[in-house]
Amino acid sequence: MQLEIFFDILCPWCYIGKRRLDAALEGFTHREGTHIVWRSLELAPDEGREPGPTAAEAMTEWMDSAAVQARIALIQREGAAVGLPLNLTKVRPVNTFDAHRLIHLADRGGRADALLEHLYRAYHVEGRNIADPGTLTELAAAAGLEQTEVGTALETDAYAGRVAGDRQRAAALGVRGVPSLSIDGRPAFSGVRPVAALRAELDGAHPPTAEGTPRAVVEG
């Protein structure tokens, strides 16, 4: 089974959704046969690389103060429920293009998940600038990436085509927001559903055949 996850590091719901998906995959009978593909989908491709207003401040541009406080409280509450101390008054949105390119590099060595964890924590918990080359290099090293490859990627346009390809894939599947999940190329659904609902989607991808054995699936 192929599980495509459309995400952006700036999105707190993507971080929450990852925790919920991790929980849904625990004990999933077909976990070893589930191939996870991380699909880049930048929320703010026009953002600069230098931090500006905080996420909380930016939210005031499209909703009133009371609504902003309610939204922040909701996100922090849902984050805390899965062990994430999210802080929207600390994070400052930046361009995530280079971070996404490094995730594709990390995927080659099976370290995409590890790098994502470091990126999410650095941004949402520590309030770090994940567009800064030095920060990206440090986080990539912590995730076990080879530093020469990281340096080369950051100094060139390596994996830019992969990021663009993920945007095209999102359009083909009708993905309009993040986090979104697609199983074996089927229509995408919200990746921030409760754990039980996510597990039901996973279980539903393996209905029993007439003989009582799981049906075969083809990885895309």
mmCIF file of C-alpha atoms in Angstrom:
data_model
loop_
_atom_site.group_PDB
_atom_site.id
_atom_site.type_symbol
_atom_site.label_atom_id
_atom_site.label_comp_id
_atom_site.label_asym_id
_atom_site.label_seq_id
_atom_site.Cartn_x
_atom_site.Cartn_y
_atom_site.Cartn_z
ATOM 1 C CA MET A 1 0.000 0.000 0.000
ATOM 2 C CA GLN A 2 1.265 3.472 -0.860
ATOM 3 C CA LEU A 3 0.348 6.292 1.487
ATOM 4 C CA GLU A 4 0.994 9.779 0.103
ATOM 5 C CA ILE A 5 1.098 12.589 2.666
ATOM 6 C CA PHE A 6 0.813 16.171 1.425
ATOM 7 C CA PHE A 7 2.270 18.602 3.960
ATOM 8 C CA ASP A 8 4.127 21.798 4.702
ATOM 9 C CA ILE A 9 6.362 22.387 7.687
ATOM 10 C CA LEU A 10 4.701 25.731 8.432
ATOM 11 C CA CYS A 11 1.384 24.015 9.152
ATOM 12 C CA PRO A 12 0.799 23.121 12.839
ATOM 13 C CA TRP A 13 -2.016 20.779 11.788
ATOM 14 C CA CYS A 14 0.508 18.823 9.707
ATOM 15 C CA TYR A 15 2.612 18.281 12.829
ATOM 16 C CA ILE A 16 -0.475 17.230 14.777
ATOM 17 C CA GLY A 17 -1.605 15.040 11.885
ATOM 18 C CA LYS A 18 1.756 13.300 11.785
ATOM 19 C CA ARG A 19 1.445 12.377 15.436
ATOM 20 C CA ARG A 20 -2.072 11.066 14.898
ATOM 21 C CA LEU A 21 -1.013 9.064 11.852
ATOM 22 C CA ASP A 22 1.915 7.580 13.780
ATOM 23 C CA ALA A 23 -0.584 6.431 16.405
ATOM 24 C CA ALA A 24 -2.929 5.032 13.738
ATOM 25 C CA LEU A 25 -0.083 3.048 12.194
ATOM 26 C CA GLU A 26 0.884 1.455 15.509
ATOM 27 C CA GLY A 27 -0.299 -2.112 15.430
ATOM 28 C CA PHE A 28 -1.632 -1.761 11.878
ATOM 29 C CA THR A 29 -1.447 -5.272 10.424
ATOM 30 C CA HIS A 30 -0.034 -4.124 7.098
ATOM 31 C CA ARG A 31 2.409 -1.524 8.465
ATOM 32 C CA GLU A 32 5.481 -3.235 7.026
ATOM 33 C CA GLY A 33 3.925 -3.226 3.576
ATOM 34 C CA THR A 34 2.891 0.424 3.775
ATOM 35 C CA HIS A 35 5.141 2.715 1.761
ATOM 36 C CA ILE A 36 4.941 6.330 2.934
ATOM 37 C CA VAL A 37 5.632 9.082 0.391
ATOM 38 C CA TRP A 38 6.032 12.634 1.694
ATOM 39 C CA ARG A 39 4.636 15.126 -0.830
ATOM 40 C CA SER A 40 5.768 18.755 -0.616
ATOM 41 C CA LEU A 41 3.023 21.368 -0.815
ATOM 42 C CA GLU A 42 4.223 24.833 0.167
ATOM 43 C CA LEU A 43 1.619 26.984 1.897
ATOM 44 C CA ALA A 44 3.487 30.229 1.345
ATOM 45 C CA PRO A 45 5.902 29.893 -1.596
ATOM 46 C CA ASP A 46 6.223 33.695 -1.793
ATOM 47 C CA GLU A 47 7.453 34.038 1.792
ATOM 48 C CA GLY A 48 10.983 35.360 2.202
ATOM 49 C CA ARG A 49 13.837 33.609 3.931
ATOM 50 C CA GLU A 50 14.061 36.183 6.721
ATOM 51 C CA PRO A 51 11.454 35.843 9.489
ATOM 52 C CA GLY A 52 8.771 38.512 9.628
ATOM 53 C CA PRO A 53 5.613 38.712 11.782
ATOM 54 C CA THR A 54 4.710 35.756 13.958
ATOM 55 C CA ALA A 55 2.027 33.325 12.825
ATOM 56 C CA ALA A 56 -0.320 34.793 15.436
ATOM 57 C CA GLU A 57 0.276 38.305 14.121
ATOM 58 C CA ALA A 58 -0.229 37.191 10.524
ATOM 59 C CA MET A 59 -3.554 35.604 11.421
ATOM 60 C CA THR A 60 -4.925 38.995 12.472
ATOM 61 C CA GLU A 61 -4.850 40.014 8.811
ATOM 62 C CA TRP A 62 -7.698 37.646 7.964
ATOM 63 C CA MET A 63 -9.671 37.244 11.196
ATOM 64 C CA ASP A 64 -10.505 39.385 14.225
ATOM 65 C CA SER A 65 -8.604 39.242 17.501
ATOM 66 C CA ALA A 66 -11.123 37.046 19.309
ATOM 67 C CA ALA A 67 -11.139 34.530 16.474
ATOM 68 C CA VAL A 68 -7.340 34.512 16.423
ATOM 69 C CA GLN A 69 -7.148 33.750 20.138
ATOM 70 C CA ALA A 70 -9.730 30.986 19.774
ATOM 71 C CA ARG A 71 -7.853 29.441 16.848
ATOM 72 C CA ILE A 72 -4.540 29.575 18.694
ATOM 73 C CA ALA A 73 -6.099 28.002 21.777
ATOM 74 C CA LEU A 74 -7.593 25.202 19.656
ATOM 75 C CA ILE A 75 -4.303 24.427 17.930
ATOM 76 C CA GLN A 76 -2.373 24.451 21.191
ATOM 77 C CA ARG A 77 -4.973 22.240 22.864
ATOM 78 C CA GLU A 78 -4.950 19.696 20.043
ATOM 79 C CA GLY A 79 -1.163 19.798 19.950
ATOM 80 C CA ALA A 80 -0.882 19.212 23.689
ATOM 81 C CA ALA A 81 -3.189 16.212 23.346
ATOM 82 C CA VAL A 82 -0.525 14.494 21.224
ATOM 83 C CA GLY A 83 2.423 15.780 23.251
ATOM 84 C CA LEU A 84 3.329 18.839 21.159
ATOM 85 C CA PRO A 85 3.919 22.201 22.920
ATOM 86 C CA LEU A 86 3.032 24.356 19.895
ATOM 87 C CA ASN A 87 3.617 28.099 20.127
ATOM 88 C CA LEU A 88 2.056 30.257 17.400
ATOM 89 C CA THR A 89 3.135 33.442 19.170
ATOM 90 C CA LYS A 90 6.759 32.407 18.669
ATOM 91 C CA VAL A 91 6.906 30.940 15.158
ATOM 92 C CA ARG A 92 7.634 33.238 12.220
ATOM 93 C CA PRO A 93 6.642 31.909 8.774
ATOM 94 C CA VAL A 94 9.413 31.708 6.182
ATOM 95 C CA ASN A 95 9.987 30.106 2.807
ATOM 96 C CA THR A 96 10.128 26.291 3.094
ATOM 97 C CA PHE A 97 11.385 25.461 -0.396
ATOM 98 C CA ASP A 98 14.914 24.488 0.675
ATOM 99 C CA ALA A 99 13.566 22.476 3.610
ATOM 100 C CA HIS A 100 11.337 20.536 1.238
ATOM 101 C CA ARG A 101 14.272 19.900 -1.090
ATOM 102 C CA LEU A 102 16.258 18.464 1.806
ATOM 103 C CA ILE A 103 13.367 16.184 2.717
ATOM 104 C CA HIS A 104 13.572 14.713 -0.774
ATOM 105 C CA LEU A 105 17.315 14.259 -0.295
ATOM 106 C CA ALA A 106 16.682 12.585 3.060
ATOM 107 C CA ASP A 107 14.123 10.268 1.498
ATOM 108 C CA ARG A 108 16.861 8.671 -0.602
ATOM 109 C CA GLY A 109 18.429 7.264 2.551
ATOM 110 C CA GLY A 110 15.215 6.548 4.396
ATOM 111 C CA ARG A 111 15.649 9.543 6.710
ATOM 112 C CA ALA A 112 12.781 11.764 5.572
ATOM 113 C CA ASP A 113 10.736 11.029 8.681
ATOM 114 C CA ALA A 114 13.679 11.817 10.961
ATOM 115 C CA LEU A 115 14.412 15.116 9.208
ATOM 116 C CA LEU A 116 10.738 16.067 9.323
ATOM 117 C CA GLU A 117 10.686 15.545 13.076
ATOM 118 C CA HIS A 118 13.671 17.862 13.504
ATOM 119 C CA LEU A 119 12.181 20.491 11.169
ATOM 120 C CA TYR A 120 8.772 20.450 12.820
ATOM 121 C CA ARG A 121 10.217 20.759 16.310
ATOM 122 C CA ALA A 122 12.689 23.470 15.324
ATOM 123 C CA TYR A 123 9.929 25.578 13.807
ATOM 124 C CA HIS A 124 6.830 24.930 15.911
ATOM 125 C CA VAL A 125 8.411 24.427 19.328
ATOM 126 C CA GLU A 126 11.715 26.297 19.224
ATOM 127 C CA GLY A 127 10.692 29.081 16.833
ATOM 128 C CA ARG A 128 13.783 28.695 14.633
ATOM 129 C CA ASN A 129 14.267 29.961 11.088
ATOM 130 C CA ILE A 130 14.000 26.859 8.890
ATOM 131 C CA ALA A 131 14.909 28.860 5.779
ATOM 132 C CA ASP A 132 18.372 29.601 7.135
ATOM 133 C CA PRO A 133 21.058 27.408 5.486
ATOM 134 C CA GLY A 134 22.980 27.039 8.724
ATOM 135 C CA THR A 135 19.909 25.888 10.605
ATOM 136 C CA LEU A 136 18.971 23.465 7.833
ATOM 137 C CA THR A 137 22.495 22.054 7.785
ATOM 138 C CA GLU A 138 22.413 21.537 11.551
ATOM 139 C CA LEU A 139 19.010 19.834 11.489
ATOM 140 C CA ALA A 140 20.018 17.640 8.555
ATOM 141 C CA ALA A 141 23.110 16.526 10.477
ATOM 142 C CA ALA A 142 20.960 15.675 13.498
ATOM 143 C CA ALA A 143 18.806 13.527 11.217
ATOM 144 C CA GLY A 144 21.874 11.650 9.978
ATOM 145 C CA LEU A 145 22.271 13.154 6.510
ATOM 146 C CA GLU A 146 25.696 13.274 4.881
ATOM 147 C CA GLN A 147 26.919 16.857 5.162
ATOM 148 C CA THR A 148 28.596 17.050 1.764
ATOM 149 C CA GLU A 149 25.349 16.080 0.074
ATOM 150 C CA VAL A 150 23.415 18.592 2.157
ATOM 151 C CA GLY A 151 25.819 21.382 1.242
ATOM 152 C CA THR A 152 25.648 20.518 -2.439
ATOM 153 C CA ALA A 153 21.852 20.434 -2.366
ATOM 154 C CA LEU A 154 21.604 23.815 -0.667
ATOM 155 C CA GLU A 155 24.070 25.406 -3.075
ATOM 156 C CA THR A 156 22.269 24.116 -6.165
ATOM 157 C CA ASP A 157 18.691 23.560 -7.323
ATOM 158 C CA ALA A 158 18.800 19.856 -6.456
ATOM 159 C CA TYR A 159 15.350 18.293 -5.972
ATOM 160 C CA ALA A 160 13.554 21.444 -7.117
ATOM 161 C CA GLY A 161 11.912 19.290 -9.763
ATOM 162 C CA ARG A 162 10.675 16.882 -7.088
ATOM 163 C CA VAL A 163 8.998 19.712 -5.192
ATOM 164 C CA ALA A 164 7.344 20.951 -8.393
ATOM 165 C CA GLY A 165 6.288 17.397 -9.206
ATOM 166 C CA ASP A 166 4.607 17.079 -5.820
ATOM 167 C CA ARG A 167 2.574 20.218 -6.539
ATOM 168 C CA GLN A 168 1.437 18.662 -9.806
ATOM 169 C CA ARG A 169 0.574 15.430 -8.023
ATOM 170 C CA ALA A 170 -1.504 17.382 -5.510
ATOM 171 C CA ALA A 171 -3.423 19.045 -8.323
ATOM 172 C CA ALA A 172 -4.040 15.699 -10.010
ATOM 173 C CA LEU A 173 -5.539 14.277 -6.808
ATOM 174 C CA GLY A 174 -7.585 17.387 -6.074
ATOM 175 C CA VAL A 175 -5.640 18.239 -2.930
ATOM 176 C CA ARG A 176 -6.593 21.717 -1.746
ATOM 177 C CA GLY A 177 -5.006 21.854 1.689
ATOM 178 C CA VAL A 178 -2.609 20.222 4.093
ATOM 179 C CA PRO A 179 -2.324 17.772 5.663
ATOM 180 C CA SER A 180 -3.985 15.531 3.100
ATOM 181 C CA LEU A 181 -3.575 11.789 2.619
ATOM 182 C CA SER A 182 -4.107 9.562 -0.383
ATOM 183 C CA ILE A 183 -4.032 5.767 -0.303
ATOM 184 C CA ASP A 184 -2.985 4.015 -3.516
ATOM 185 C CA GLY A 185 -3.811 7.072 -5.601
ATOM 186 C CA ARG A 186 -7.401 7.364 -4.410
ATOM 187 C CA PRO A 187 -9.041 10.741 -3.712
ATOM 188 C CA ALA A 188 -7.284 12.518 -0.875
ATOM 189 C CA PHE A 189 -8.816 13.038 2.559
ATOM 190 C CA SER A 190 -7.965 15.122 5.603
ATOM 191 C CA GLY A 191 -4.816 14.005 7.375
ATOM 192 C CA VAL A 192 -5.796 15.598 10.662
ATOM 193 C CA ARG A 193 -8.719 13.282 11.401
ATOM 194 C CA PRO A 194 -8.859 11.568 14.806
ATOM 195 C CA VAL A 195 -6.665 8.505 15.230
ATOM 196 C CA ALA A 196 -9.615 6.099 15.030
ATOM 197 C CA ALA A 197 -10.787 7.641 11.750
ATOM 198 C CA LEU A 198 -7.310 7.453 10.240
ATOM 199 C CA ARG A 199 -7.007 3.834 11.317
ATOM 200 C CA ALA A 200 -10.378 3.097 9.716
ATOM 201 C CA GLU A 201 -9.097 4.532 6.423
ATOM 202 C CA LEU A 202 -6.018 2.318 6.633
ATOM 203 C CA ASP A 203 -8.042 -0.775 7.497
ATOM 204 C CA GLY A 204 -10.481 0.007 4.709
ATOM 205 C CA ALA A 205 -7.670 -0.081 2.172
ATOM 206 C CA HIS A 206 -7.314 -3.829 2.863
ATOM 207 C CA PRO A 207 -10.815 -5.313 2.621
ATOM 208 C CA PRO A 208 -10.822 -9.126 2.708
ATOM 209 C CA THR A 209 -11.208 -11.050 -0.540
ATOM 210 C CA ALA A 210 -13.750 -13.828 -1.037
ATOM 211 C CA GLU A 211 -11.135 -16.245 0.253
ATOM 212 C CA GLY A 212 -10.673 -14.132 3.387
ATOM 213 C CA THR A 213 -7.206 -12.852 2.488
ATOM 214 C CA PRO A 214 -6.223 -9.227 1.890
ATOM 215 C CA ARG A 215 -6.475 -8.012 -1.690
ATOM 216 C CA ALA A 216 -3.284 -7.185 -3.556
ATOM 217 C CA VAL A 217 -2.368 -3.536 -4.001
ATOM 218 C CA VAL A 218 0.013 -1.909 -6.460
ATOM 219 C CA GLU A 219 2.361 0.824 -5.320
ATOM 220 C CA GLY A 220 2.283 3.928 -7.447
#
